Amino acid sequence: MADTPAEVLSRATASGLVRSAWATTLTGLFRRARYSSHPMTEADRAAAIEALAQVQADLGSGALAQADRGGDP
C-alpha cells in the first residue's frame, strides 16, 4: 500500500525530521503542478526551490542530530 504525500508529510513533521511549513509548501506546489490545469509560474518555481532547499537542510540536520545521539545517520 503506497502512502500519499500528505501521509509522508505528516509522519516526517510529527517525528521532527522537517518543519511543516516548508514541507507543506513543497507538497502543495507539487499537488498544484500535478493536478491543476493552471500553469505554474516562475514565482511557483522559485518557491519550490526555496522550500526544497529548506526541507533538505532539515533532513540533513536531522540525520546529524540522530548521529550525535549515537544512532545511524
Short mmCIF file of C-alpha atoms in Angstrom, two decimals:
data_model
loop_
_atom_site.label_atom_id
_atom_site.label_comp_id
_atom_site.label_asym_id
_atom_site.label_seq_id
_atom_site.Cartn_x
_atom_site.Cartn_y
_atom_site.Cartn_z
CA MET A 1 0.00 0.00 0.00
CA ALA A 2 1.51 3.33 -1.05
CA ASP A 3 1.50 6.35 1.21
CA THR A 4 0.09 9.61 -0.02
CA PRO A 5 2.32 12.70 0.06
CA ALA A 6 0.16 14.01 2.92
CA GLU A 7 0.79 10.85 4.97
CA VAL A 8 4.53 11.02 4.41
CA LEU A 9 4.49 14.73 5.30
CA SER A 10 2.52 14.06 8.47
CA ARG A 11 4.96 11.41 9.68
CA ALA A 12 8.02 13.48 8.80
CA THR A 13 6.77 16.54 10.65
CA ALA A 14 5.48 14.55 13.62
CA SER A 15 8.89 12.93 14.04
CA GLY A 16 10.67 16.27 13.78
CA LEU A 17 12.54 15.46 10.58
CA VAL A 18 11.23 18.53 8.74
CA ARG A 19 9.44 21.74 9.59
CA SER A 20 5.86 21.53 8.47
CA ALA A 21 5.70 24.98 6.84
CA TRP A 22 8.35 24.21 4.22
CA ALA A 23 7.17 20.67 3.59
CA THR A 24 3.57 21.84 3.29
CA THR A 25 4.62 24.49 0.78
CA LEU A 26 6.52 21.94 -1.29
CA THR A 27 3.76 19.32 -1.31
CA GLY A 28 1.14 21.98 -2.05
CA LEU A 29 3.11 23.17 -5.06
CA PHE A 30 3.53 19.57 -6.21
CA ARG A 31 -0.21 18.93 -5.98
CA ARG A 32 -0.98 22.10 -7.91
CA ALA A 33 1.58 21.25 -10.60
CA ARG A 34 0.32 17.67 -10.87
CA TYR A 35 -3.42 18.11 -10.68
CA SER A 36 -4.29 21.69 -11.61
CA SER A 37 -4.90 22.92 -15.12
CA HIS A 38 -3.41 26.31 -14.22
CA PRO A 39 0.15 26.85 -15.44
CA MET A 40 2.91 27.14 -12.87
CA THR A 41 4.72 30.47 -12.76
CA GLU A 42 8.32 31.45 -12.22
CA ALA A 43 7.29 32.51 -8.70
CA ASP A 44 5.97 28.96 -8.10
CA ARG A 45 9.27 27.57 -9.32
CA ALA A 46 11.25 29.87 -7.03
CA ALA A 47 9.03 28.95 -4.07
CA ALA A 48 9.53 25.24 -4.78
CA ILE A 49 13.30 25.65 -4.98
CA GLU A 50 13.38 27.52 -1.65
CA ALA A 51 11.08 25.01 0.05
CA LEU A 52 13.11 22.07 -1.25
CA ALA A 53 16.35 23.63 -0.03
CA GLN A 54 14.83 24.12 3.43
CA VAL A 55 13.46 20.56 3.56
CA GLN A 56 16.87 19.22 2.50
CA ALA A 57 18.52 21.29 5.24
CA ASP A 58 16.04 19.95 7.79
CA LEU A 59 16.70 16.37 6.70
CA GLY A 60 20.44 16.93 6.84
CA SER A 61 20.33 18.41 10.32
CA GLY A 62 18.01 15.62 11.47
CA ALA A 63 20.46 13.00 10.30
CA LEU A 64 23.27 14.82 12.06
CA ALA A 65 21.26 15.13 15.26
CA GLN A 66 20.49 11.40 15.20
CA ALA A 67 24.17 10.59 14.62
CA ASP A 68 25.09 12.85 17.55
CA ARG A 69 22.76 10.78 19.75
CA GLY A 70 24.59 7.61 18.73
CA GLY A 71 22.08 6.47 16.08
CA ASP A 72 22.66 5.66 12.47
CA PRO A 73 22.67 8.76 10.23
#
